[in-house]
Amino acid sequence: EVQLVESGGGLVQPGGSLRLSCAASGFTFGIYAMSWVRQRPGKGLQWVSTMYNGGSSTSYADSVKDRFTVSRDNTKNTVYLQMNSLQPEDTAVYYCAKNPVPYDDRPRFGSWGQGTQVTVSS
């Protein structure tokens, strides 16, 4: 059974940083692209970033480019999202998601974690 468990959310002041983690189990982690998706209050889901299965290729939404960094540790079956220069508009529930197809280099979402709340406020 695929399980994705996010952690690391919380309350942070504008300009601050947080590091989210997503621990994965139940599948061969290293061959799947992993993504971060967020849902801001009252809004739909918004793709944030994807790290592809090879671990060297990443992509980001324009709104977070140069502020957020996605990474993965295939030995720990974990994907991370380092978030810097956080702004109130980054307030959202952040989900990690697994691509449903191995070796697929497109940001697609087959399985989801439960999400972790990030609140940026002074």
Coordinates of C-alpha atoms in Angstrom, one line a residue:
E1 CA 0.0 0.0 0.0
V2 CA 1.4 3.4 -1.0
Q3 CA 1.8 5.8 2.0
L4 CA 3.0 9.3 1.9
V5 CA 3.3 11.2 5.1
E6 CA 4.1 14.9 5.1
S7 CA 5.6 16.8 8.0
G8 CA 7.4 20.1 8.7
G9 CA 4.6 22.6 8.3
G10 CA 3.8 25.3 10.8
L11 CA 3.5 29.0 11.4
V12 CA 6.3 31.2 10.1
Q13 CA 6.7 35.0 9.7
P14 CA 7.0 36.6 6.3
G15 CA 10.5 36.2 5.0
G16 CA 11.1 33.0 7.0
S17 CA 11.8 29.5 5.9
L18 CA 10.4 26.0 6.4
R19 CA 11.5 22.6 5.2
L20 CA 8.8 20.1 4.4
S21 CA 9.4 16.4 4.3
C22 CA 7.4 13.6 2.7
A23 CA 8.2 10.1 3.8
A24 CA 7.1 7.4 1.3
S25 CA 6.6 3.7 1.7
G26 CA 4.9 0.9 -0.1
F27 CA 6.5 1.3 -3.5
T28 CA 9.9 1.5 -5.2
F29 CA 10.5 5.2 -4.4
G30 CA 13.5 5.8 -6.7
I31 CA 11.7 5.2 -10.0
Y32 CA 8.8 7.6 -9.5
A33 CA 8.7 11.4 -9.9
M34 CA 7.5 13.1 -6.8
S35 CA 5.6 16.4 -6.7
W36 CA 4.5 19.0 -4.2
V37 CA 1.0 20.5 -4.7
R38 CA -0.6 23.1 -2.5
Q39 CA -4.1 24.3 -1.8
R40 CA -4.5 27.8 -0.6
P41 CA -7.5 28.8 1.5
G42 CA -10.6 28.9 -0.7
K43 CA -8.6 28.0 -3.9
G44 CA -8.1 24.9 -6.0
L45 CA -5.0 22.7 -6.1
Q46 CA -1.9 24.3 -7.4
W47 CA 1.2 22.4 -8.6
V48 CA 4.3 23.7 -6.9
S49 CA 7.3 21.5 -7.9
T50 CA 8.3 18.1 -9.2
M51 CA 11.5 16.2 -8.8
Y52 CA 12.0 13.5 -11.4
N53 CA 13.0 9.9 -10.6
G54 CA 16.6 10.4 -11.6
G55 CA 17.0 13.0 -8.9
S56 CA 18.8 15.5 -11.1
S57 CA 15.9 17.2 -12.9
T58 CA 13.4 19.5 -11.2
S59 CA 10.6 21.9 -12.2
Y60 CA 8.9 24.7 -10.4
A61 CA 5.8 26.9 -10.7
D62 CA 6.8 30.4 -11.5
S63 CA 5.3 31.7 -8.2
V64 CA 7.9 29.7 -6.2
K65 CA 10.9 29.6 -8.6
D66 CA 14.1 30.8 -6.9
R67 CA 12.5 30.6 -3.5
F68 CA 11.7 26.9 -3.1
T69 CA 13.9 23.9 -3.7
V70 CA 12.8 20.3 -4.1
S71 CA 15.1 17.5 -3.3
R72 CA 15.0 13.8 -2.6
D73 CA 16.9 11.2 -0.7
N74 CA 16.3 7.8 -2.3
T75 CA 18.1 6.0 0.5
K76 CA 15.5 7.4 2.9
N77 CA 12.5 7.3 0.6
T78 CA 11.9 10.9 1.3
V79 CA 11.3 14.0 -0.7
Y80 CA 11.8 17.5 0.7
L81 CA 10.6 21.0 -0.1
Q82 CA 12.9 23.8 1.2
M83 CA 10.8 27.0 1.3
N84 CA 12.6 30.3 1.7
S85 CA 11.4 33.9 1.6
L86 CA 7.9 32.8 2.5
Q87 CA 5.1 35.2 1.9
P88 CA 1.5 35.3 3.1
E89 CA 0.4 34.0 -0.3
D90 CA 2.3 30.8 0.3
T91 CA -0.1 30.0 3.1
A92 CA -1.7 26.6 2.1
V93 CA -1.9 23.0 2.8
Y94 CA 1.0 21.3 1.1
Y95 CA 0.6 17.8 -0.3
C96 CA 3.2 15.5 -1.7
A97 CA 2.1 13.3 -4.6
K98 CA 3.5 10.3 -6.4
N99 CA 3.4 10.0 -10.1
P100 CA 1.3 7.0 -11.1
V101 CA 3.7 5.8 -13.8
P102 CA 7.4 4.8 -13.2
Y103 CA 10.1 6.7 -15.1
D104 CA 7.5 9.2 -16.3
D105 CA 9.0 12.7 -16.5
R106 CA 5.7 14.6 -16.3
P107 CA 4.2 16.1 -13.2
R108 CA 1.3 13.7 -12.7
F109 CA -0.4 12.8 -9.4
G110 CA -1.6 9.3 -8.6
S111 CA -1.3 9.0 -4.8
W112 CA -1.4 11.8 -2.2
G113 CA -0.4 12.4 1.4
Q114 CA -2.6 13.9 4.0
G115 CA -1.0 17.3 3.7
T116 CA 0.7 19.6 6.1
Q117 CA -0.4 23.2 6.9
V118 CA 1.9 26.1 6.2
T119 CA 0.8 29.5 7.6
V120 CA 2.8 32.6 6.8
S121 CA 1.8 35.5 9.0
S122 CA 3.2 38.1 11.3

